[in-house]
Short mmCIF file of C-alpha atoms in Angstrom, two decimals:
data_model
loop_
_atom_site.label_atom_id
_atom_site.label_comp_id
_atom_site.label_asym_id
_atom_site.label_seq_id
_atom_site.Cartn_x
_atom_site.Cartn_y
_atom_site.Cartn_z
CA MET A 1 0.00 0.00 0.00
CA ALA A 2 3.05 2.29 -0.11
CA GLU A 3 2.24 3.21 -3.68
CA LYS A 4 -1.17 4.37 -2.69
CA GLU A 5 0.18 6.88 -0.23
CA LYS A 6 2.58 8.14 -2.82
CA THR A 7 -0.17 9.00 -5.30
CA GLU A 8 -2.25 10.68 -2.68
CA LEU A 9 0.54 12.99 -1.72
CA LYS A 10 0.35 15.23 -4.73
CA LYS A 11 -3.33 15.94 -4.31
CA GLY A 12 -5.40 18.24 -2.11
CA ALA A 13 -7.64 17.60 0.87
CA PRO A 14 -10.06 14.67 0.99
CA LEU A 15 -13.26 15.57 -0.84
CA LEU A 16 -15.22 12.37 -1.01
CA VAL A 17 -14.76 9.58 1.51
CA VAL A 18 -16.33 6.19 0.93
CA ASP A 19 -16.20 3.98 3.97
CA HIS A 20 -17.02 0.27 3.80
CA LEU A 21 -19.77 0.80 1.26
CA THR A 22 -22.02 -2.23 0.89
CA LYS A 23 -24.73 -2.55 -1.73
CA ARG A 24 -27.04 -5.52 -2.10
CA PHE A 25 -29.82 -6.27 -4.55
CA ALA A 26 -31.91 -8.74 -2.56
CA ASP A 27 -29.48 -11.61 -1.91
CA LEU A 28 -26.90 -10.46 -4.39
CA THR A 29 -24.05 -8.47 -2.89
CA VAL A 30 -22.82 -6.10 -5.58
CA LEU A 31 -20.46 -3.95 -3.52
CA ASP A 32 -18.82 -5.63 -0.58
CA GLY A 33 -17.39 -3.03 1.77
CA ILE A 34 -15.58 -0.65 -0.53
CA SER A 35 -13.43 2.08 0.99
CA LEU A 36 -11.99 4.89 -1.06
CA THR A 37 -10.86 8.44 -0.47
CA VAL A 38 -11.02 10.92 -3.33
CA HIS A 39 -8.92 14.05 -2.97
CA GLU A 40 -9.60 17.41 -4.49
CA GLY A 41 -8.41 17.59 -8.07
CA GLU A 42 -7.85 13.88 -8.31
CA VAL A 43 -8.88 11.81 -11.32
CA ILE A 44 -9.76 8.24 -10.48
CA VAL A 45 -10.47 5.72 -13.20
CA ILE A 46 -12.43 2.63 -12.26
CA VAL A 47 -12.01 -0.41 -14.46
CA GLY A 48 -13.12 -3.97 -14.14
CA PRO A 49 -15.00 -6.79 -15.83
CA SER A 50 -18.68 -6.30 -16.55
CA GLY A 51 -20.91 -6.98 -13.59
CA CYS A 52 -18.19 -6.12 -11.07
CA GLY A 53 -20.20 -3.21 -9.71
CA LYS A 54 -18.47 -0.22 -11.35
CA SER A 55 -21.66 1.50 -12.44
CA THR A 56 -23.47 0.65 -9.23
CA PHE A 57 -20.61 2.19 -7.28
CA LEU A 58 -20.93 5.48 -9.15
CA ARG A 59 -24.70 5.43 -8.80
CA CYS A 60 -24.37 5.03 -5.04
CA LEU A 61 -22.17 8.14 -4.89
CA ASN A 62 -25.07 10.14 -6.28
CA ALA A 63 -27.67 8.35 -4.13
CA LEU A 64 -29.35 6.89 -7.19
CA GLU A 65 -29.07 3.58 -5.34
CA ASP A 66 -29.79 3.05 -1.67
CA ILE A 67 -26.96 1.47 0.28
CA GLN A 68 -27.08 -1.35 2.78
CA GLY A 69 -23.95 -0.57 4.72
CA GLY A 70 -21.11 1.87 5.23
CA GLU A 71 -21.24 5.53 4.40
CA ILE A 72 -20.41 8.09 1.77
CA LEU A 73 -19.18 11.47 2.97
CA LEU A 74 -18.90 14.56 0.80
CA HIS A 75 -16.90 17.10 2.78
CA GLY A 76 -18.07 15.30 5.88
CA GLU A 77 -21.76 15.32 4.89
CA ARG A 78 -23.42 11.95 4.53
CA ILE A 79 -24.97 11.12 1.19
CA THR A 80 -27.93 8.74 1.49
CA GLN A 81 -31.28 8.55 -0.24
CA ASN A 82 -32.84 9.82 2.98
CA SER A 83 -30.62 12.87 3.31
CA LYS A 84 -32.76 15.91 3.97
CA ASN A 85 -30.57 17.99 1.68
CA LEU A 86 -30.33 15.30 -0.98
CA THR A 87 -31.08 17.66 -3.87
CA GLU A 88 -28.41 20.03 -2.57
CA LEU A 89 -25.86 17.20 -2.28
CA ARG A 90 -26.68 15.98 -5.77
CA GLN A 91 -25.95 19.43 -7.17
CA ARG A 92 -22.42 19.03 -5.82
CA VAL A 93 -21.97 15.64 -7.49
CA GLY A 94 -22.41 15.84 -11.25
CA MET A 95 -23.11 12.71 -13.24
CA VAL A 96 -22.93 11.85 -16.93
CA PHE A 97 -24.68 8.72 -18.17
CA GLN A 98 -23.82 6.21 -20.85
CA SER A 99 -27.04 6.98 -22.73
CA TYR A 100 -26.61 10.81 -22.58
CA GLU A 101 -30.12 11.33 -21.20
CA LEU A 102 -30.63 14.78 -22.62
CA PHE A 103 -34.25 15.83 -22.24
CA PRO A 104 -35.73 15.26 -25.71
CA HIS A 105 -38.43 17.92 -25.39
CA LEU A 106 -35.96 20.73 -24.67
CA ASN A 107 -33.38 22.22 -26.99
CA VAL A 108 -29.68 22.13 -26.14
CA LEU A 109 -29.66 25.45 -24.32
CA ASP A 110 -32.79 24.69 -22.30
CA ASN A 111 -31.33 21.32 -21.39
CA ILE A 112 -28.35 23.08 -19.90
CA LEU A 113 -30.31 25.92 -18.29
CA LEU A 114 -33.07 23.86 -16.68
CA ALA A 115 -31.30 22.85 -13.47
CA PRO A 116 -29.28 26.05 -12.85
CA THR A 117 -32.36 28.25 -13.25
CA LYS A 118 -34.97 26.04 -11.56
CA VAL A 119 -32.85 24.43 -8.85
CA GLN A 120 -30.18 27.01 -8.10
CA LYS A 121 -32.49 29.91 -9.03
CA ARG A 122 -29.73 31.62 -10.93
CA LYS A 123 -30.53 34.28 -13.51
CA ARG A 124 -31.18 32.85 -16.95
CA GLU A 125 -29.01 35.43 -18.67
CA GLU A 126 -26.07 34.74 -16.43
CA VAL A 127 -26.22 30.96 -16.91
CA LYS A 128 -26.85 31.38 -20.60
CA GLU A 129 -23.63 33.33 -20.95
CA GLU A 130 -21.72 30.61 -19.16
CA ALA A 131 -23.41 27.87 -21.16
CA MET A 132 -22.74 29.57 -24.48
CA ALA A 133 -19.08 30.03 -23.55
CA LEU A 134 -18.80 26.34 -22.72
CA LEU A 135 -20.65 25.37 -25.91
CA ALA A 136 -18.26 27.53 -27.89
CA ARG A 137 -15.33 25.75 -26.25
CA ILE A 138 -16.51 22.44 -27.64
CA GLY A 139 -17.57 23.98 -30.94
CA LEU A 140 -21.29 23.50 -30.49
CA GLU A 141 -22.50 27.07 -30.06
CA SER A 142 -24.36 26.83 -33.37
CA LYS A 143 -26.35 23.91 -31.95
CA ALA A 144 -27.74 25.82 -28.98
CA GLU A 145 -31.23 25.92 -30.47
CA SER A 146 -31.14 22.36 -31.82
CA PHE A 147 -33.05 19.53 -30.26
CA PRO A 148 -31.21 16.46 -28.98
CA ARG A 149 -32.58 14.27 -31.78
CA GLN A 150 -30.79 16.49 -34.29
CA LEU A 151 -27.38 15.84 -32.71
CA SER A 152 -24.95 12.98 -33.11
CA GLY A 153 -24.19 10.74 -30.14
CA GLY A 154 -20.87 12.44 -29.49
CA GLN A 155 -22.47 15.88 -29.60
CA LYS A 156 -25.21 14.77 -27.23
CA GLN A 157 -22.70 13.41 -24.77
CA ARG A 158 -20.65 16.60 -24.82
CA VAL A 159 -23.79 18.63 -24.20
CA ALA A 160 -24.61 16.30 -21.30
CA ILE A 161 -21.18 16.97 -19.81
CA ILE A 162 -21.71 20.72 -20.09
CA ARG A 163 -25.17 20.38 -18.58
CA ALA A 164 -23.62 18.74 -15.53
CA LEU A 165 -20.74 21.27 -15.42
CA CYS A 166 -23.07 24.26 -15.34
CA MET A 167 -24.23 23.19 -11.89
CA HIS A 168 -20.62 23.71 -10.72
CA PRO A 169 -20.29 20.31 -9.08
CA GLU A 170 -17.35 19.56 -6.81
CA VAL A 171 -16.92 16.13 -8.28
CA MET A 172 -17.96 14.66 -11.62
CA LEU A 173 -18.96 11.05 -12.20
CA PHE A 174 -18.66 9.56 -15.68
CA ASP A 175 -20.44 6.27 -16.18
CA GLU A 176 -19.09 4.62 -19.34
CA VAL A 177 -19.80 7.79 -21.25
CA THR A 178 -18.30 6.56 -24.52
CA ALA A 179 -19.67 3.02 -24.47
CA ALA A 180 -22.62 3.85 -26.73
CA LEU A 181 -20.63 5.90 -29.24
CA ASP A 182 -19.18 5.21 -32.65
CA PRO A 183 -15.38 4.96 -32.47
CA GLU A 184 -14.86 8.28 -34.20
CA MET A 185 -17.03 10.11 -31.72
CA VAL A 186 -15.32 8.63 -28.70
CA ARG A 187 -12.37 10.91 -29.24
CA GLU A 188 -14.30 14.19 -29.12
CA VAL A 189 -15.93 13.23 -25.85
CA LEU A 190 -12.71 12.02 -24.25
CA ASP A 191 -10.96 15.23 -25.27
CA VAL A 192 -13.52 17.21 -23.30
CA ILE A 193 -12.91 15.06 -20.24
CA LEU A 194 -9.15 15.38 -20.66
CA GLU A 195 -9.50 19.14 -20.71
CA LEU A 196 -11.48 19.01 -17.49
CA ALA A 197 -8.71 16.96 -15.91
CA ASN A 198 -6.19 19.57 -16.96
CA GLN A 199 -8.32 22.20 -15.27
CA GLY A 200 -8.06 20.23 -12.05
CA LYS A 201 -11.62 18.92 -11.86
CA THR A 202 -12.15 16.08 -9.42
CA MET A 203 -13.48 13.12 -11.35
CA LEU A 204 -14.42 9.48 -11.05
CA ILE A 205 -14.48 7.77 -14.40
CA VAL A 206 -15.75 4.34 -15.28
CA THR A 207 -14.48 3.39 -18.71
CA HIS A 208 -13.39 0.62 -21.01
CA GLU A 209 -11.04 2.89 -22.95
CA MET A 210 -7.78 1.64 -21.51
CA GLN A 211 -5.46 4.04 -23.32
CA PHE A 212 -7.60 6.93 -22.19
CA ALA A 213 -7.60 5.59 -18.64
CA ARG A 214 -3.86 5.41 -18.67
CA ALA A 215 -3.53 8.97 -19.93
CA ILE A 216 -5.99 10.63 -17.62
CA ALA A 217 -5.87 8.72 -14.35
CA ASP A 218 -4.03 9.73 -11.21
CA ARG A 219 -5.11 6.43 -9.74
CA VAL A 220 -6.63 3.33 -11.28
CA ILE A 221 -9.02 1.23 -9.27
CA PHE A 222 -9.56 -2.31 -10.43
CA LEU A 223 -12.89 -3.59 -9.20
CA ASN A 224 -13.69 -7.27 -9.14
CA ASP A 225 -16.64 -9.04 -7.54
CA GLY A 226 -17.63 -5.97 -5.54
CA ASN A 227 -14.17 -5.43 -4.06
CA ILE A 228 -11.25 -3.18 -4.83
CA CYS A 229 -8.87 -5.78 -6.19
CA GLU A 230 -6.06 -3.44 -7.07
CA GLU A 231 -5.34 0.24 -6.64
CA SER A 232 -2.29 1.85 -8.20
CA PRO A 233 -0.97 4.62 -10.45
CA PRO A 234 -1.85 3.97 -14.11
CA GLU A 235 1.67 3.11 -15.31
CA GLU A 236 2.02 0.54 -12.63
CA PHE A 237 -1.42 -0.93 -13.13
CA PHE A 238 -1.15 -1.29 -16.88
CA ASP A 239 2.52 -2.33 -17.05
CA HIS A 240 2.88 -4.39 -13.91
CA PRO A 241 -0.47 -5.48 -12.54
CA LYS A 242 -0.02 -7.07 -9.13
CA THR A 243 -2.88 -9.54 -9.08
CA GLU A 244 -3.56 -12.46 -11.37
CA ARG A 245 -7.14 -11.25 -11.90
CA ALA A 246 -5.95 -7.86 -13.16
CA LYS A 247 -3.44 -9.48 -15.49
CA GLN A 248 -6.17 -11.67 -16.87
CA PHE A 249 -8.45 -8.69 -17.33
CA LEU A 250 -5.84 -6.63 -19.13
CA GLN A 251 -4.94 -9.55 -21.32
CA THR A 252 -8.46 -9.86 -22.66
CA PHE A 253 -8.14 -6.27 -23.77
CA THR A 254 -4.99 -6.90 -25.73
CA PHE A 255 -6.63 -9.84 -27.40
CA SER A 256 -9.73 -7.97 -28.35
CA ARG A 257 -7.66 -5.16 -29.77
CA LYS A 258 -5.73 -7.52 -32.01
CA GLY A 259 -8.93 -9.15 -33.13
CA SER A 260 -10.66 -5.97 -34.25
CA MET B 1 -89.87 8.05 -12.21
CA THR B 2 -88.99 11.64 -12.94
CA ALA B 3 -87.58 10.55 -16.25
CA CYS B 4 -90.88 9.02 -17.25
CA VAL B 5 -92.95 12.04 -16.28
CA ARG B 6 -90.60 14.43 -18.02
CA THR B 7 -90.73 12.42 -21.18
CA LYS B 8 -94.52 12.47 -21.20
CA VAL B 9 -94.73 16.18 -20.53
CA TYR B 10 -92.22 16.85 -23.23
CA ARG B 11 -94.09 14.75 -25.75
CA LEU B 12 -97.34 16.47 -24.93
CA GLN B 13 -95.78 19.88 -25.36
CA ALA B 14 -94.24 18.89 -28.63
CA SER B 15 -97.51 17.65 -30.08
CA ILE B 16 -99.43 20.70 -28.90
CA GLU B 17 -96.85 22.95 -30.51
CA ASN B 18 -97.18 20.94 -33.60
CA PHE B 19 -100.90 21.31 -33.89
CA ARG B 20 -100.69 25.02 -33.16
CA ALA B 21 -98.26 25.42 -35.98
CA GLY B 22 -100.77 23.72 -38.22
CA ASN B 23 -98.63 20.75 -38.76
CA ASN B 24 -101.01 17.91 -38.74
CA PRO B 25 -98.86 14.82 -38.88
CA SER B 26 -101.45 13.16 -41.11
CA ALA B 27 -100.67 15.73 -43.78
CA TRP B 28 -97.16 14.29 -44.07
CA LYS B 29 -98.48 10.96 -45.19
CA LYS B 30 -98.91 12.26 -48.69
CA GLN B 31 -95.23 13.00 -48.90
CA GLN B 32 -94.15 9.63 -47.66
CA VAL B 33 -93.68 8.48 -51.24
CA CYS B 34 -90.52 10.53 -51.08
CA ILE B 35 -87.67 8.69 -49.44
CA VAL B 36 -86.78 11.62 -47.19
CA ASN B 37 -89.22 14.05 -45.70
CA TRP B 38 -87.24 17.30 -45.95
CA ASP B 39 -90.01 19.37 -44.40
CA PHE B 40 -89.76 17.29 -41.27
CA ILE B 41 -86.00 17.68 -41.17
CA HIS B 42 -86.28 21.41 -41.71
CA GLN B 43 -88.88 21.76 -39.00
CA TYR B 44 -87.08 19.84 -36.30
CA LEU B 45 -83.57 21.03 -37.03
CA PRO B 46 -83.74 23.65 -34.22
CA LEU B 47 -84.68 20.93 -31.77
CA TYR B 48 -81.53 19.04 -32.70
CA GLN B 49 -79.47 22.17 -32.48
CA LYS B 50 -80.65 22.75 -28.94
CA ALA B 51 -79.96 19.14 -28.06
CA ALA B 52 -76.51 19.31 -29.66
CA VAL B 53 -75.61 22.32 -27.55
CA LEU B 54 -76.70 20.46 -24.42
CA THR B 55 -74.76 17.35 -25.45
CA LEU B 56 -71.66 19.42 -26.13
CA GLN B 57 -71.95 21.31 -22.86
CA ILE B 58 -72.24 18.19 -20.77
CA GLY B 59 -69.58 16.48 -22.86
CA ALA B 60 -67.10 19.34 -22.48
CA LEU B 61 -67.69 19.79 -18.76
CA GLY B 62 -67.52 16.04 -18.14
CA ILE B 63 -64.29 15.72 -20.11
CA LEU B 64 -62.69 18.66 -18.31
CA ALA B 65 -63.60 17.10 -14.98
CA ALA B 66 -62.28 13.75 -16.23
CA ILE B 67 -58.94 15.34 -17.13
CA ALA B 68 -58.72 16.89 -13.66
CA ILE B 69 -59.50 13.55 -12.01
CA GLY B 70 -56.99 11.87 -14.32
CA ILE B 71 -54.20 14.27 -13.38
CA VAL B 72 -54.86 13.95 -9.66
CA CYS B 73 -55.04 10.13 -9.80
CA THR B 74 -51.89 9.97 -11.93
CA MET B 75 -50.01 12.15 -9.44
CA ILE B 76 -51.17 9.91 -6.59
CA GLN B 77 -49.89 6.87 -8.46
CA TYR B 78 -46.64 8.57 -9.47
CA PHE B 79 -45.78 9.64 -5.94
CA LYS B 80 -47.06 6.33 -4.56
CA VAL B 81 -49.16 8.05 -1.92
CA PRO B 82 -50.07 5.35 0.60
CA LEU B 83 -53.77 4.46 0.90
CA ALA B 84 -54.83 7.04 -1.72
CA ARG B 85 -53.00 4.86 -4.21
CA GLN B 86 -55.15 1.85 -3.36
CA VAL B 87 -58.27 3.98 -3.55
CA VAL B 88 -57.25 5.08 -7.04
CA SER B 89 -56.73 1.51 -8.26
CA VAL B 90 -60.13 0.45 -6.91
CA TYR B 91 -61.76 3.48 -8.51
CA VAL B 92 -60.10 2.80 -11.86
CA GLU B 93 -61.23 -0.83 -11.86
CA ILE B 94 -64.82 -0.02 -10.88
CA SER B 95 -65.10 2.83 -13.28
CA ARG B 96 -63.63 1.03 -16.26
CA ASN B 97 -65.47 -2.21 -15.75
CA THR B 98 -69.02 -0.92 -15.48
CA PRO B 99 -71.08 0.64 -18.28
CA LEU B 100 -71.78 4.36 -18.19
CA LEU B 101 -75.54 3.70 -18.25
CA ILE B 102 -75.33 1.83 -14.97
CA GLN B 103 -73.06 4.46 -13.43
CA LEU B 104 -75.58 7.12 -14.41
CA PHE B 105 -78.45 5.18 -12.83
CA PHE B 106 -76.46 4.88 -9.63
CA ILE B 107 -75.76 8.58 -9.55
CA TYR B 108 -79.22 9.64 -10.67
CA TYR B 109 -81.32 7.37 -8.48
CA GLY B 110 -78.80 6.57 -5.76
CA LEU B 111 -77.63 10.00 -4.66
CA PRO B 112 -81.13 11.27 -3.73
CA LYS B 113 -81.51 8.17 -1.55
CA ILE B 114 -78.61 9.33 0.61
CA GLY B 115 -79.94 12.83 0.71
CA ILE B 116 -78.00 14.48 -2.09
CA ARG B 117 -80.29 16.39 -4.40
CA THR B 118 -79.28 16.33 -7.99
CA ASN B 119 -80.48 17.35 -11.40
CA PRO B 120 -80.06 15.44 -14.66
CA TYR B 121 -77.53 17.96 -15.94
CA ALA B 122 -75.18 17.59 -12.97
CA CYS B 123 -75.67 13.82 -13.06
CA GLY B 124 -74.65 13.73 -16.71
CA VAL B 125 -71.48 15.67 -16.01
CA ALA B 126 -70.70 13.61 -12.92
CA GLY B 127 -71.29 10.33 -14.75
CA LEU B 128 -69.03 11.30 -17.62
CA ALA B 129 -66.36 12.54 -15.20
CA PHE B 130 -66.54 9.31 -13.19
CA LEU B 131 -66.12 7.15 -16.28
CA GLY B 132 -63.65 9.43 -18.04
CA GLY B 133 -61.46 9.97 -14.97
CA SER B 134 -60.26 6.39 -15.01
CA TYR B 135 -59.64 6.35 -18.75
CA MET B 136 -57.64 9.57 -18.47
CA THR B 137 -55.71 8.15 -15.51
CA GLU B 138 -54.75 5.12 -17.55
CA ALA B 139 -53.77 7.25 -20.56
CA PHE B 140 -51.57 9.56 -18.47
CA ARG B 141 -50.09 6.66 -16.51
CA SER B 142 -49.08 4.82 -19.68
CA GLY B 143 -47.46 8.04 -20.89
CA ILE B 144 -45.50 8.48 -17.69
CA GLU B 145 -44.40 4.86 -17.63
CA ALA B 146 -43.16 5.17 -21.20
CA VAL B 147 -40.66 7.86 -20.16
CA ASP B 148 -37.39 6.06 -19.54
CA LYS B 149 -36.43 5.73 -15.86
CA VAL B 150 -32.93 7.02 -16.61
CA GLN B 151 -34.47 10.34 -17.63
CA THR B 152 -35.76 10.68 -14.10
CA GLU B 153 -32.36 9.70 -12.73
CA SER B 154 -30.46 12.15 -14.89
CA ALA B 155 -32.83 14.93 -13.84
CA ALA B 156 -32.47 13.92 -10.20
CA SER B 157 -28.69 13.83 -10.52
CA LEU B 158 -28.84 17.50 -11.51
CA GLY B 159 -30.49 18.25 -8.21
CA LEU B 160 -34.12 18.50 -9.30
CA SER B 161 -36.67 17.59 -6.63
CA ARG B 162 -39.23 14.86 -7.35
CA LEU B 163 -41.90 17.42 -8.14
CA GLN B 164 -39.53 19.32 -10.45
CA VAL B 165 -38.57 16.09 -12.20
CA LEU B 166 -42.26 15.40 -12.82
CA ARG B 167 -43.06 18.92 -13.89
CA TYR B 168 -40.12 19.76 -16.13
CA VAL B 169 -38.93 16.40 -17.41
CA VAL B 170 -41.44 13.57 -17.12
CA PHE B 171 -44.77 15.32 -17.61
CA PRO B 172 -43.97 17.16 -20.87
CA GLN B 173 -42.70 13.94 -22.41
CA ALA B 174 -45.58 11.87 -21.04
CA LEU B 175 -48.06 14.34 -22.49
CA THR B 176 -46.78 13.79 -26.02
CA ILE B 177 -46.71 10.05 -25.60
CA SER B 178 -50.20 9.81 -24.16
CA PHE B 179 -51.75 12.34 -26.52
CA PRO B 180 -53.19 9.82 -29.02
CA ALA B 181 -54.74 7.83 -26.17
CA PHE B 182 -56.00 11.07 -24.67
CA MET B 183 -57.71 12.10 -27.91
CA ALA B 184 -59.23 8.64 -28.28
CA ASN B 185 -60.68 9.08 -24.80
CA VAL B 186 -62.14 12.48 -25.62
CA ILE B 187 -63.89 11.07 -28.68
CA PHE B 188 -65.03 8.00 -26.77
CA LEU B 189 -66.50 10.14 -23.98
CA LEU B 190 -68.29 12.43 -26.42
CA LYS B 191 -69.89 9.38 -27.98
CA GLU B 192 -70.87 8.04 -24.59
CA THR B 193 -73.11 11.09 -24.17
CA SER B 194 -75.66 9.17 -26.24
CA VAL B 195 -76.86 7.30 -23.13
CA PHE B 196 -77.81 10.48 -21.28
CA SER B 197 -81.39 10.20 -22.48
CA ALA B 198 -81.78 7.48 -19.87
CA ILE B 199 -81.72 10.10 -17.15
CA SER B 200 -84.13 12.36 -19.01
CA LEU B 201 -81.57 14.76 -20.41
CA MET B 202 -82.90 16.12 -23.67
CA ASP B 203 -79.80 15.36 -25.62
CA LEU B 204 -79.50 14.31 -29.25
CA MET B 205 -80.44 10.68 -28.65
CA PHE B 206 -83.42 11.70 -26.56
CA THR B 207 -84.63 14.06 -29.27
CA ALA B 208 -84.30 11.44 -31.98
CA LYS B 209 -86.07 8.72 -30.00
CA ASP B 210 -88.78 11.15 -29.07
CA LEU B 211 -89.46 12.27 -32.61
CA ILE B 212 -89.56 8.68 -33.75
CA GLY B 213 -92.05 7.88 -31.03
CA LEU B 214 -94.22 10.87 -31.87
CA TYR B 215 -94.25 10.95 -35.62
CA TYR B 216 -92.76 7.71 -36.76
CA GLN B 217 -90.30 9.57 -39.00
CA THR B 218 -87.57 7.09 -38.23
CA THR B 219 -85.30 7.67 -41.20
CA GLU B 220 -85.29 11.42 -40.87
CA SER B 221 -84.86 11.43 -37.10
CA LEU B 222 -81.98 9.01 -37.20
CA PHE B 223 -80.42 10.80 -40.15
CA LEU B 224 -80.38 14.03 -38.18
CA LEU B 225 -78.97 12.20 -35.19
CA VAL B 226 -76.05 10.82 -37.20
CA VAL B 227 -75.40 14.16 -38.87
CA PHE B 228 -75.31 16.01 -35.57
CA TYR B 229 -73.01 13.53 -33.89
CA LEU B 230 -70.70 13.75 -36.88
CA LEU B 231 -70.83 17.54 -36.71
CA ILE B 232 -69.67 17.35 -33.12
CA LEU B 233 -67.07 14.62 -33.46
CA LEU B 234 -65.43 15.18 -36.83
CA PRO B 235 -63.93 18.57 -35.91
CA VAL B 236 -62.66 17.13 -32.62
CA SER B 237 -61.09 14.24 -34.45
CA VAL B 238 -59.46 16.45 -37.10
CA LEU B 239 -58.20 18.89 -34.49
CA GLY B 240 -56.77 15.94 -32.55
CA SER B 241 -54.73 14.64 -35.47
CA LEU B 242 -53.49 18.14 -36.28
CA LEU B 243 -52.33 18.68 -32.71
CA GLU B 244 -50.74 15.25 -32.63
CA ARG B 245 -48.72 16.00 -35.73
CA ARG B 246 -47.77 19.42 -34.44
CA MET B 247 -46.51 17.93 -31.18
CA ARG B 248 -44.44 15.36 -33.02
CA TYR B 249 -42.74 18.00 -35.15
CA ALA B 250 -42.09 20.32 -32.22
CA GLY B 251 -38.90 18.55 -31.36
CA PHE B 252 -40.33 15.59 -29.53
CA GLY B 253 -39.66 11.91 -29.98
CA SER B 254 -36.32 10.33 -30.50
#
């Protein structure tokens, strides 16, 4: 565990503390006592075989799933589905979904403005300025009046990221955000996330893009069977995985890449 | 009982009016070689017009009330309000699985028995609202269920409260999805008004049956009845399809 301390050194104060998190669906234990501390400005990539609980873990952090044990603390405040200030806590934890989930009945701009104006009661003009600036950054300012169905998958996902960003969350969760995209569109979405990392945004990213994970991560978490199987800096994880299970997992990736 | 008496009084009045106007029904017999007695149609058109207005009034009020009931019941189901939720399911089952005629009889003859005074007009509206409420509930519910659950989650993850999620995200989408079912319900309820004559409301059906009973001008009376129902329903139907198309083009759907 010496490596772990080393990676934590270069980062700021603890932002999100997960302590012995346990999640069960009826008899099935999906997360079995996971502990993790996320520091300010840290980028954590979570990888693992399908069904290992990656997505469920992220969903718990935003209280989209109820938890059966342990606790999640955001700056010392407990996140549970029963939290009185749940909507306030959720504003501080932004989430981007695999299937974009833009609201189909609203245009791009209204998608972005809905939560800041209705939840945070900010002035429409003020948020609009911010949103347009962000849209311009990703080259989508001309699409502000378009409806989601008129956008490509990659464009939709980038808008979804901006929609979450406009709430000024302290931490962003990315749940396999490129899994539903054509290969060519993956790049444009990952570039946006890379830029966020450069700006020092705290992020938890679940992904199957191993090269991207290696480039962006401060720490890689390898999840298997509801447990943290391995936790190390990206170079170490990808070049010298410690556990057999991780080696096996990484090997399947190499194979699939050769095959395609 | 009241229904019977009213009917008789009405018939009497109608025949007296007739004789005063010098319209001896026996005079029409000469014209019966013609297939359609246009004089008869011309003469009783105003009666149908009056009845159509009444039918439309009761229909519109009943449908509005049904929409209100539908929205309330749908909200109760959406927020899973304990107890009220069970009441809603029982109501929906009772309302959908009994004919309107029987519901009207219950309201018309039953309510006075427990001391609530009513009139046919209010009974008509109440009956239509009782039947329509459940149909509207089911239409709205199916719309809400068709909105993907992840939409709710993504809205919630932005910090929207449950009510805000319903209002800004789920409801607008559900409305578009359930619109065809909603329009079908409106048309269905307007057609159901044809049983109102059973509680002595002088609606279109009542008028037609009455004229047939009085003058035996079956073809003409029924012809007028069909024409008037079409006059009411066709515009509604056309308007419905126009709105449906408009909604689809306004940036909805996938």
